[in-house]
Amino acid sequence: MVTTRDLRERADDEPITMLTAYDAPTAEIVDEAGIDVILVGDSMGNAVLGHDSTLPVTVEEMHSRTAAVARATEDALVVADMPFLSFGVDEADSIENAGRMLKEADADAVKLESGPHTVELTRRLAELGIPVMAHLGLTPQHVNQLGGYQRQGTDPEAAERLLDLAREHEAAGAFSLVLEHVPANLAEQVTDALDIPTVGIGAGPETDGQVLVITDVLGLDEWSPPFSKQYADLRGAMSDAVTAYREEVERGEFPAAEHSHVEDDVDDVY
């Protein structure tokens, strides 16, 4: 089974692979494929719950989805994303919410969309034995403050702030760092400056690992971000399958004889 220590030790040897999953069947497939880390991301808001952003995702939804993923996972490290306003408002509530993901939902770690306000919380969680994956760059929970999903760290001042925050979260005890939608050359500098592994999404090839949203990888959405890649067209395959089912039912071809059974003893019920 992959541990946080494994990730720190492996970062210099081979790239870390990470994907999101939000249910047991998907998690089982991802785990069996040998992915190192499964993130139960608050991206579920957009990807599977029908919201326009990640903001409506609740602690209970994250708890339920994390537990489902954990039940289906044998080897991968399971990381629970902490939803909007579930942390950073009150320390006691933040610790309780994060702790539930490990104690009740069987996650191995939590991820925090990070900033100056999460440095001390990261330190406190680490002290209590709750591993923290930090997340800098584009942080979708701050979409209203950022004014959209634009690239981050694109000028020297912003890049320096991001690097400083990365170092502060490492010093506070974060075991890894996600870098989202930042210039590749900045991500490379952050990776070189840290001892903990970095995992990029839209951050170029020089991070210690990569993460993508599973619905983008599988081609389940009509649109995916420019830094993503579709490795299949499951949306098309699912559409074809559902259409074929409808047509067979309408033509009376399904269910066929092999899909039914007959009991002679019930011939004379009427």
C-alpha atoms as a PDB file:
ATOM      1  CA  MET A   1       0.000   0.000   0.000  1.00  0.00           C
ATOM      2  CA  VAL A   2       1.273   3.476  -0.918  1.00  0.00           C
ATOM      3  CA  THR A   3       2.018   5.729   2.055  1.00  0.00           C
ATOM      4  CA  THR A   4       2.944   9.373   2.424  1.00  0.00           C
ATOM      5  CA  ARG A   5       6.477   8.258   3.211  1.00  0.00           C
ATOM      6  CA  ASP A   6       6.598   6.267  -0.025  1.00  0.00           C
ATOM      7  CA  LEU A   7       5.685   9.374  -1.994  1.00  0.00           C
ATOM      8  CA  ARG A   8       8.445  11.423  -0.388  1.00  0.00           C
ATOM      9  CA  GLU A   9      11.017   8.702  -1.031  1.00  0.00           C
ATOM     10  CA  ARG A  10       9.925   7.951  -4.595  1.00  0.00           C
ATOM     11  CA  ALA A  11       9.652  11.511  -5.871  1.00  0.00           C
ATOM     12  CA  ASP A  12      13.204  11.660  -7.213  1.00  0.00           C
ATOM     13  CA  ASP A  13      13.066   8.196  -8.793  1.00  0.00           C
ATOM     14  CA  GLU A  14       9.816   7.906 -10.728  1.00  0.00           C
ATOM     15  CA  PRO A  15       6.842  10.219 -11.339  1.00  0.00           C
ATOM     16  CA  ILE A  16       3.890  10.076  -8.966  1.00  0.00           C
ATOM     17  CA  THR A  17       0.545   9.296 -10.612  1.00  0.00           C
ATOM     18  CA  MET A  18      -2.676  10.682  -9.189  1.00  0.00           C
ATOM     19  CA  LEU A  19      -6.298  10.699 -10.373  1.00  0.00           C
ATOM     20  CA  THR A  20      -9.623  11.673  -8.863  1.00  0.00           C
ATOM     21  CA  ALA A  21     -12.395   9.174  -8.139  1.00  0.00           C
ATOM     22  CA  TYR A  22     -15.787   9.691  -6.544  1.00  0.00           C
ATOM     23  CA  ASP A  23     -17.299   6.198  -6.299  1.00  0.00           C
ATOM     24  CA  ALA A  24     -16.292   2.619  -5.559  1.00  0.00           C
ATOM     25  CA  PRO A  25     -16.352   1.138  -9.095  1.00  0.00           C
ATOM     26  CA  THR A  26     -14.162   3.908 -10.489  1.00  0.00           C
ATOM     27  CA  ALA A  27     -11.802   3.751  -7.521  1.00  0.00           C
ATOM     28  CA  GLU A  28     -11.380   0.002  -7.987  1.00  0.00           C
ATOM     29  CA  ILE A  29     -10.408   0.476 -11.641  1.00  0.00           C
ATOM     30  CA  VAL A  30      -8.010   3.325 -10.835  1.00  0.00           C
ATOM     31  CA  ASP A  31      -6.427   1.330  -8.012  1.00  0.00           C
ATOM     32  CA  GLU A  32      -6.019  -1.825 -10.104  1.00  0.00           C
ATOM     33  CA  ALA A  33      -4.353   0.251 -12.836  1.00  0.00           C
ATOM     34  CA  GLY A  34      -1.555   1.060 -10.385  1.00  0.00           C
ATOM     35  CA  ILE A  35      -2.262   4.752  -9.762  1.00  0.00           C
ATOM     36  CA  ASP A  36      -0.361   5.917  -6.667  1.00  0.00           C
ATOM     37  CA  VAL A  37      -2.848   8.422  -5.227  1.00  0.00           C
ATOM     38  CA  ILE A  38      -6.629   8.661  -5.509  1.00  0.00           C
ATOM     39  CA  LEU A  39      -7.963  12.122  -4.723  1.00  0.00           C
ATOM     40  CA  VAL A  40     -11.604  12.311  -3.743  1.00  0.00           C
ATOM     41  CA  GLY A  41     -11.718  15.835  -5.084  1.00  0.00           C
ATOM     42  CA  ASP A  42     -14.234  18.550  -4.439  1.00  0.00           C
ATOM     43  CA  SER A  43     -14.207  18.611  -8.240  1.00  0.00           C
ATOM     44  CA  MET A  44     -17.089  16.192  -7.706  1.00  0.00           C
ATOM     45  CA  GLY A  45     -19.196  19.358  -7.577  1.00  0.00           C
ATOM     46  CA  ASN A  46     -18.666  19.934 -11.297  1.00  0.00           C
ATOM     47  CA  ALA A  47     -17.825  16.399 -12.376  1.00  0.00           C
ATOM     48  CA  VAL A  48     -20.620  14.293 -10.877  1.00  0.00           C
ATOM     49  CA  LEU A  49     -23.009  16.385  -8.758  1.00  0.00           C
ATOM     50  CA  GLY A  50     -24.191  18.807 -11.428  1.00  0.00           C
ATOM     51  CA  HIS A  51     -22.987  22.053  -9.836  1.00  0.00           C
ATOM     52  CA  ASP A  52     -21.333  24.932 -11.676  1.00  0.00           C
ATOM     53  CA  SER A  53     -18.436  25.042  -9.217  1.00  0.00           C
ATOM     54  CA  THR A  54     -16.896  23.195  -6.281  1.00  0.00           C
ATOM     55  CA  LEU A  55     -18.380  25.565  -3.709  1.00  0.00           C
ATOM     56  CA  PRO A  56     -21.647  23.699  -2.922  1.00  0.00           C
ATOM     57  CA  VAL A  57     -19.902  20.430  -1.992  1.00  0.00           C
ATOM     58  CA  THR A  58     -20.578  19.582   1.654  1.00  0.00           C
ATOM     59  CA  VAL A  59     -18.589  17.772   4.307  1.00  0.00           C
ATOM     60  CA  GLU A  60     -21.197  14.996   4.347  1.00  0.00           C
ATOM     61  CA  GLU A  61     -20.939  14.500   0.587  1.00  0.00           C
ATOM     62  CA  MET A  62     -17.161  14.374   0.813  1.00  0.00           C
ATOM     63  CA  HIS A  63     -17.384  11.975   3.750  1.00  0.00           C
ATOM     64  CA  SER A  64     -19.732   9.601   1.917  1.00  0.00           C
ATOM     65  CA  ARG A  65     -17.758   9.638  -1.345  1.00  0.00           C
ATOM     66  CA  THR A  66     -14.427   9.193   0.436  1.00  0.00           C
ATOM     67  CA  ALA A  67     -15.740   6.199   2.351  1.00  0.00           C
ATOM     68  CA  ALA A  68     -16.961   4.623  -0.895  1.00  0.00           C
ATOM     69  CA  VAL A  69     -13.584   5.141  -2.576  1.00  0.00           C
ATOM     70  CA  ALA A  70     -11.670   3.844   0.448  1.00  0.00           C
ATOM     71  CA  ARG A  71     -13.764   0.662   0.575  1.00  0.00           C
ATOM     72  CA  ALA A  72     -12.789  -0.141  -3.013  1.00  0.00           C
ATOM     73  CA  THR A  73      -9.098   0.750  -2.741  1.00  0.00           C
ATOM     74  CA  GLU A  74      -6.357  -1.648  -1.663  1.00  0.00           C
ATOM     75  CA  ASP A  75      -3.073  -0.039  -2.681  1.00  0.00           C
ATOM     76  CA  ALA A  76      -3.431   3.638  -3.589  1.00  0.00           C
ATOM     77  CA  LEU A  77      -3.165   6.454  -1.040  1.00  0.00           C
ATOM     78  CA  VAL A  78      -6.664   7.925  -0.603  1.00  0.00           C
ATOM     79  CA  VAL A  79      -6.771  11.701  -0.109  1.00  0.00           C
ATOM     80  CA  ALA A  80      -9.966  13.534   0.839  1.00  0.00           C
ATOM     81  CA  ASP A  81     -10.386  17.091  -0.402  1.00  0.00           C
ATOM     82  CA  MET A  82     -11.698  19.423   2.293  1.00  0.00           C
ATOM     83  CA  PRO A  83     -14.724  21.330   0.949  1.00  0.00           C
ATOM     84  CA  PHE A  84     -15.229  25.088   0.909  1.00  0.00           C
ATOM     85  CA  LEU A  85     -15.601  26.554   4.443  1.00  0.00           C
ATOM     86  CA  SER A  86     -15.038  23.166   6.088  1.00  0.00           C
ATOM     87  CA  PHE A  87     -11.629  24.476   7.226  1.00  0.00           C
ATOM     88  CA  GLY A  88      -9.943  27.756   7.979  1.00  0.00           C
ATOM     89  CA  VAL A  89     -12.874  29.392   9.753  1.00  0.00           C
ATOM     90  CA  ASP A  90     -12.596  27.853  13.216  1.00  0.00           C
ATOM     91  CA  GLU A  91      -9.617  25.711  14.170  1.00  0.00           C
ATOM     92  CA  ALA A  92     -11.611  23.225  16.228  1.00  0.00           C
ATOM     93  CA  ASP A  93     -14.157  22.720  13.458  1.00  0.00           C
ATOM     94  CA  SER A  94     -11.377  22.423  10.886  1.00  0.00           C
ATOM     95  CA  ILE A  95      -9.636  19.710  12.895  1.00  0.00           C
ATOM     96  CA  GLU A  96     -12.887  17.840  13.504  1.00  0.00           C
ATOM     97  CA  ASN A  97     -13.884  17.924   9.836  1.00  0.00           C
ATOM     98  CA  ALA A  98     -10.454  16.775   8.666  1.00  0.00           C
ATOM     99  CA  GLY A  99     -10.228  14.147  11.387  1.00  0.00           C
ATOM    100  CA  ARG A 100     -13.552  12.611  10.369  1.00  0.00           C
ATOM    101  CA  MET A 101     -12.175  11.900   6.917  1.00  0.00           C
ATOM    102  CA  LEU A 102      -9.503   9.660   8.443  1.00  0.00           C
ATOM    103  CA  LYS A 103     -11.361   8.304  11.464  1.00  0.00           C
ATOM    104  CA  GLU A 104     -14.747   7.601   9.866  1.00  0.00           C
ATOM    105  CA  ALA A 105     -14.275   7.638   6.067  1.00  0.00           C
ATOM    106  CA  ASP A 106     -10.912   5.798   6.124  1.00  0.00           C
ATOM    107  CA  ALA A 107      -8.965   8.363   4.090  1.00  0.00           C
ATOM    108  CA  ASP A 108      -5.191   8.355   4.429  1.00  0.00           C
ATOM    109  CA  ALA A 109      -4.767  12.136   4.185  1.00  0.00           C
ATOM    110  CA  VAL A 110      -6.602  15.363   3.450  1.00  0.00           C
ATOM    111  CA  LYS A 111      -5.988  18.115   0.905  1.00  0.00           C
ATOM    112  CA  LEU A 112      -6.405  21.801   1.693  1.00  0.00           C
ATOM    113  CA  GLU A 113      -6.701  24.582  -0.863  1.00  0.00           C
ATOM    114  CA  SER A 114      -3.930  26.596   0.705  1.00  0.00           C
ATOM    115  CA  GLY A 115      -2.938  30.149   1.437  1.00  0.00           C
ATOM    116  CA  PRO A 116      -1.540  32.202   4.296  1.00  0.00           C
ATOM    117  CA  HIS A 117      -4.552  31.148   6.384  1.00  0.00           C
ATOM    118  CA  THR A 118      -3.713  27.419   6.179  1.00  0.00           C
ATOM    119  CA  VAL A 119      -0.089  27.431   7.298  1.00  0.00           C
ATOM    120  CA  GLU A 120      -0.816  27.124  11.017  1.00  0.00           C
ATOM    121  CA  LEU A 121      -3.728  24.771  10.387  1.00  0.00           C
ATOM    122  CA  THR A 122      -1.411  22.518   8.386  1.00  0.00           C
ATOM    123  CA  ARG A 123       1.023  22.543  11.290  1.00  0.00           C
ATOM    124  CA  ARG A 124      -1.695  21.664  13.796  1.00  0.00           C
ATOM    125  CA  LEU A 125      -3.163  18.877  11.663  1.00  0.00           C
ATOM    126  CA  ALA A 126       0.279  17.390  11.103  1.00  0.00           C
ATOM    127  CA  GLU A 127       0.918  17.493  14.854  1.00  0.00           C
ATOM    128  CA  LEU A 128      -2.299  15.537  15.405  1.00  0.00           C
ATOM    129  CA  GLY A 129      -1.369  12.880  12.853  1.00  0.00           C
ATOM    130  CA  ILE A 130      -3.536  14.085   9.968  1.00  0.00           C
ATOM    131  CA  PRO A 131      -1.337  14.179   6.832  1.00  0.00           C
ATOM    132  CA  VAL A 132      -1.903  17.290   4.726  1.00  0.00           C
ATOM    133  CA  MET A 133      -1.498  17.715   0.992  1.00  0.00           C
ATOM    134  CA  ALA A 134      -1.271  21.456   0.300  1.00  0.00           C
ATOM    135  CA  HIS A 135      -2.637  23.030  -2.894  1.00  0.00           C
ATOM    136  CA  LEU A 136      -1.378  26.284  -4.423  1.00  0.00           C
ATOM    137  CA  GLY A 137      -1.833  28.140  -7.697  1.00  0.00           C
ATOM    138  CA  LEU A 138      -5.348  28.040  -9.077  1.00  0.00           C
ATOM    139  CA  THR A 139      -7.554  27.161  -6.118  1.00  0.00           C
ATOM    140  CA  PRO A 140     -11.103  26.669  -7.446  1.00  0.00           C
ATOM    141  CA  GLN A 141     -12.722  27.360  -4.064  1.00  0.00           C
ATOM    142  CA  HIS A 142     -11.473  30.940  -4.489  1.00  0.00           C
ATOM    143  CA  VAL A 143     -13.001  31.331  -7.948  1.00  0.00           C
ATOM    144  CA  ASN A 144     -15.147  34.286  -6.908  1.00  0.00           C
ATOM    145  CA  GLN A 145     -12.174  36.087  -5.398  1.00  0.00           C
ATOM    146  CA  LEU A 146      -9.914  35.240  -8.348  1.00  0.00           C
ATOM    147  CA  GLY A 147     -12.518  36.300 -10.888  1.00  0.00           C
ATOM    148  CA  GLY A 148     -12.405  33.019 -12.789  1.00  0.00           C
ATOM    149  CA  TYR A 149     -10.117  30.102 -13.502  1.00  0.00           C
ATOM    150  CA  GLN A 150      -7.125  32.047 -14.812  1.00  0.00           C
ATOM    151  CA  ARG A 151      -3.487  31.020 -14.581  1.00  0.00           C
ATOM    152  CA  GLN A 152      -1.754  31.964 -11.353  1.00  0.00           C
ATOM    153  CA  GLY A 153       1.801  33.041 -10.535  1.00  0.00           C
ATOM    154  CA  THR A 154       2.249  34.774 -13.883  1.00  0.00           C
ATOM    155  CA  ASP A 155       4.206  37.804 -12.662  1.00  0.00           C
ATOM    156  CA  PRO A 156       7.345  37.981 -10.479  1.00  0.00           C
ATOM    157  CA  GLU A 157       5.506  39.205  -7.394  1.00  0.00           C
ATOM    158  CA  ALA A 158       2.836  36.495  -7.535  1.00  0.00           C
ATOM    159  CA  ALA A 159       5.433  33.844  -8.317  1.00  0.00           C
ATOM    160  CA  GLU A 160       7.499  34.833  -5.296  1.00  0.00           C
ATOM    161  CA  ARG A 161       4.439  34.731  -3.031  1.00  0.00           C
ATOM    162  CA  LEU A 162       3.586  31.256  -4.268  1.00  0.00           C
ATOM    163  CA  LEU A 163       7.129  30.003  -3.688  1.00  0.00           C
ATOM    164  CA  ASP A 164       7.156  31.489  -0.179  1.00  0.00           C
ATOM    165  CA  LEU A 165       3.823  29.826   0.627  1.00  0.00           C
ATOM    166  CA  ALA A 166       5.087  26.514  -0.699  1.00  0.00           C
ATOM    167  CA  ARG A 167       8.103  26.687   1.616  1.00  0.00           C
ATOM    168  CA  GLU A 168       5.907  27.698   4.566  1.00  0.00           C
ATOM    169  CA  HIS A 169       3.573  24.742   4.068  1.00  0.00           C
ATOM    170  CA  GLU A 170       6.493  22.362   3.760  1.00  0.00           C
ATOM    171  CA  ALA A 171       7.912  23.734   7.019  1.00  0.00           C
ATOM    172  CA  ALA A 172       4.471  23.360   8.611  1.00  0.00           C
ATOM    173  CA  GLY A 173       4.463  19.638   7.836  1.00  0.00           C
ATOM    174  CA  ALA A 174       2.646  19.185   4.519  1.00  0.00           C
ATOM    175  CA  PHE A 175       3.738  15.895   2.945  1.00  0.00           C
ATOM    176  CA  SER A 176       3.181  17.039  -0.641  1.00  0.00           C
ATOM    177  CA  LEU A 177       1.994  19.982  -2.714  1.00  0.00           C
ATOM    178  CA  VAL A 178      -0.396  20.250  -5.655  1.00  0.00           C
ATOM    179  CA  LEU A 179       0.435  23.035  -8.120  1.00  0.00           C
ATOM    180  CA  GLU A 180      -2.478  23.944 -10.381  1.00  0.00           C
ATOM    181  CA  HIS A 181      -2.473  26.067 -13.545  1.00  0.00           C
ATOM    182  CA  VAL A 182       0.839  27.853 -12.970  1.00  0.00           C
ATOM    183  CA  PRO A 183       3.692  28.468 -15.445  1.00  0.00           C
ATOM    184  CA  ALA A 184       5.804  25.379 -16.023  1.00  0.00           C
ATOM    185  CA  ASN A 185       9.023  27.239 -15.236  1.00  0.00           C
ATOM    186  CA  LEU A 186       7.591  28.413 -11.903  1.00  0.00           C
ATOM    187  CA  ALA A 187       6.456  24.877 -11.038  1.00  0.00           C
ATOM    188  CA  GLU A 188       9.950  23.636 -11.822  1.00  0.00           C
ATOM    189  CA  GLN A 189      11.493  26.201  -9.459  1.00  0.00           C
ATOM    190  CA  VAL A 190       9.042  25.309  -6.675  1.00  0.00           C
ATOM    191  CA  THR A 191       9.796  21.614  -7.173  1.00  0.00           C
ATOM    192  CA  ASP A 192      13.536  22.260  -6.979  1.00  0.00           C
ATOM    193  CA  ALA A 193      13.113  24.382  -3.834  1.00  0.00           C
ATOM    194  CA  LEU A 194      11.157  21.760  -1.864  1.00  0.00           C
ATOM    195  CA  ASP A 195      12.041  18.413  -0.365  1.00  0.00           C
ATOM    196  CA  ILE A 196       8.399  17.263  -0.401  1.00  0.00           C
ATOM    197  CA  PRO A 197       7.004  16.048  -3.742  1.00  0.00           C
ATOM    198  CA  THR A 198       4.995  18.322  -6.016  1.00  0.00           C
ATOM    199  CA  VAL A 199       2.084  17.120  -8.117  1.00  0.00           C
ATOM    200  CA  GLY A 200       1.104  19.251 -11.075  1.00  0.00           C
ATOM    201  CA  ILE A 201      -2.118  19.869 -12.948  1.00  0.00           C
ATOM    202  CA  GLY A 202      -1.588  22.348 -15.729  1.00  0.00           C
ATOM    203  CA  ALA A 203       1.884  23.013 -14.313  1.00  0.00           C
ATOM    204  CA  GLY A 204       4.178  21.439 -16.887  1.00  0.00           C
ATOM    205  CA  PRO A 205       6.279  18.270 -16.891  1.00  0.00           C
ATOM    206  CA  GLU A 206       8.897  19.078 -14.245  1.00  0.00           C
ATOM    207  CA  THR A 207       6.821  18.456 -11.126  1.00  0.00           C
ATOM    208  CA  ASP A 208       7.321  15.189  -9.236  1.00  0.00           C
ATOM    209  CA  GLY A 209       3.955  13.858 -10.395  1.00  0.00           C
ATOM    210  CA  GLN A 210       0.755  14.601 -12.280  1.00  0.00           C
ATOM    211  CA  VAL A 211      -2.947  14.654 -11.389  1.00  0.00           C
ATOM    212  CA  LEU A 212      -6.026  14.910 -13.574  1.00  0.00           C
ATOM    213  CA  VAL A 213      -9.786  14.738 -13.040  1.00  0.00           C
ATOM    214  CA  ILE A 214     -11.040  11.283 -13.962  1.00  0.00           C
ATOM    215  CA  THR A 215     -13.964  12.540 -16.059  1.00  0.00           C
ATOM    216  CA  ASP A 216     -11.504  14.469 -18.236  1.00  0.00           C
ATOM    217  CA  VAL A 217      -9.253  11.428 -18.654  1.00  0.00           C
ATOM    218  CA  LEU A 218     -12.192   9.224 -19.615  1.00  0.00           C
ATOM    219  CA  GLY A 219     -13.811  11.764 -21.940  1.00  0.00           C
ATOM    220  CA  LEU A 220     -17.077  11.933 -20.022  1.00  0.00           C
ATOM    221  CA  ASP A 221     -17.527  15.700 -20.333  1.00  0.00           C
ATOM    222  CA  GLU A 222     -18.250  17.716 -23.445  1.00  0.00           C
ATOM    223  CA  TRP A 223     -15.486  20.146 -22.395  1.00  0.00           C
ATOM    224  CA  SER A 224     -12.193  19.688 -20.591  1.00  0.00           C
ATOM    225  CA  PRO A 225      -9.530  22.258 -19.627  1.00  0.00           C
ATOM    226  CA  PRO A 226      -6.687  22.939 -22.066  1.00  0.00           C
ATOM    227  CA  PHE A 227      -4.085  21.419 -19.738  1.00  0.00           C
ATOM    228  CA  SER A 228      -5.975  18.115 -19.600  1.00  0.00           C
ATOM    229  CA  LYS A 229      -5.983  15.179 -22.022  1.00  0.00           C
ATOM    230  CA  GLN A 230      -8.764  12.764 -22.937  1.00  0.00           C
ATOM    231  CA  TYR A 231      -7.568   9.165 -23.128  1.00  0.00           C
ATOM    232  CA  ALA A 232     -10.968   7.752 -24.123  1.00  0.00           C
ATOM    233  CA  ASP A 233     -14.406   8.803 -25.368  1.00  0.00           C
ATOM    234  CA  LEU A 234     -16.629   7.182 -22.769  1.00  0.00           C
ATOM    235  CA  ARG A 235     -19.290   9.826 -23.287  1.00  0.00           C
ATOM    236  CA  GLY A 236     -19.683   8.603 -26.852  1.00  0.00           C
ATOM    237  CA  ALA A 237     -19.539   4.943 -25.823  1.00  0.00           C
ATOM    238  CA  MET A 238     -22.161   5.464 -23.110  1.00  0.00           C
ATOM    239  CA  SER A 239     -24.423   7.352 -25.488  1.00  0.00           C
ATOM    240  CA  ASP A 240     -24.183   4.541 -28.026  1.00  0.00           C
ATOM    241  CA  ALA A 241     -24.956   1.914 -25.364  1.00  0.00           C
ATOM    242  CA  VAL A 242     -27.973   3.776 -23.978  1.00  0.00           C
ATOM    243  CA  THR A 243     -29.328   4.431 -27.474  1.00  0.00           C
ATOM    244  CA  ALA A 244     -28.921   0.759 -28.382  1.00  0.00           C
ATOM    245  CA  TYR A 245     -30.794  -0.266 -25.215  1.00  0.00           C
ATOM    246  CA  ARG A 246     -33.683   2.104 -25.965  1.00  0.00           C
ATOM    247  CA  GLU A 247     -33.955   0.890 -29.545  1.00  0.00           C
ATOM    248  CA  GLU A 248     -33.974  -2.807 -28.552  1.00  0.00           C
ATOM    249  CA  VAL A 249     -36.707  -2.233 -25.957  1.00  0.00           C
ATOM    250  CA  GLU A 250     -38.788  -0.281 -28.461  1.00  0.00           C
ATOM    251  CA  ARG A 251     -38.389  -3.053 -31.078  1.00  0.00           C
ATOM    252  CA  GLY A 252     -39.222  -5.772 -28.560  1.00  0.00           C
ATOM    253  CA  GLU A 253     -35.761  -7.331 -28.855  1.00  0.00           C
ATOM    254  CA  PHE A 254     -34.902  -6.950 -25.184  1.00  0.00           C
ATOM    255  CA  PRO A 255     -35.376  -8.882 -23.018  1.00  0.00           C
ATOM    256  CA  ALA A 256     -34.829 -11.951 -25.188  1.00  0.00           C
ATOM    257  CA  ALA A 257     -35.367 -15.538 -24.103  1.00  0.00           C
ATOM    258  CA  GLU A 258     -31.882 -15.766 -22.582  1.00  0.00           C
ATOM    259  CA  HIS A 259     -32.671 -12.824 -20.320  1.00  0.00           C
ATOM    260  CA  SER A 260     -35.774 -14.445 -18.794  1.00  0.00           C
ATOM    261  CA  HIS A 261     -36.726 -17.673 -17.035  1.00  0.00           C
ATOM    262  CA  VAL A 262     -39.914 -19.710 -16.894  1.00  0.00           C
ATOM    263  CA  GLU A 263     -41.327 -21.744 -13.982  1.00  0.00           C
ATOM    264  CA  ASP A 264     -43.862 -24.382 -15.049  1.00  0.00           C
ATOM    265  CA  ASP A 265     -45.369 -24.475 -11.560  1.00  0.00           C
ATOM    266  CA  VAL A 266     -46.800 -20.987 -11.918  1.00  0.00           C
ATOM    267  CA  ASP A 267     -48.600 -21.576 -15.236  1.00  0.00           C
ATOM    268  CA  ASP A 268     -52.006 -21.920 -13.548  1.00  0.00           C
ATOM    269  CA  VAL A 269     -51.878 -18.970 -11.137  1.00  0.00           C
ATOM    270  CA  TYR A 270     -54.998 -17.514 -12.753  1.00  0.00           C
END
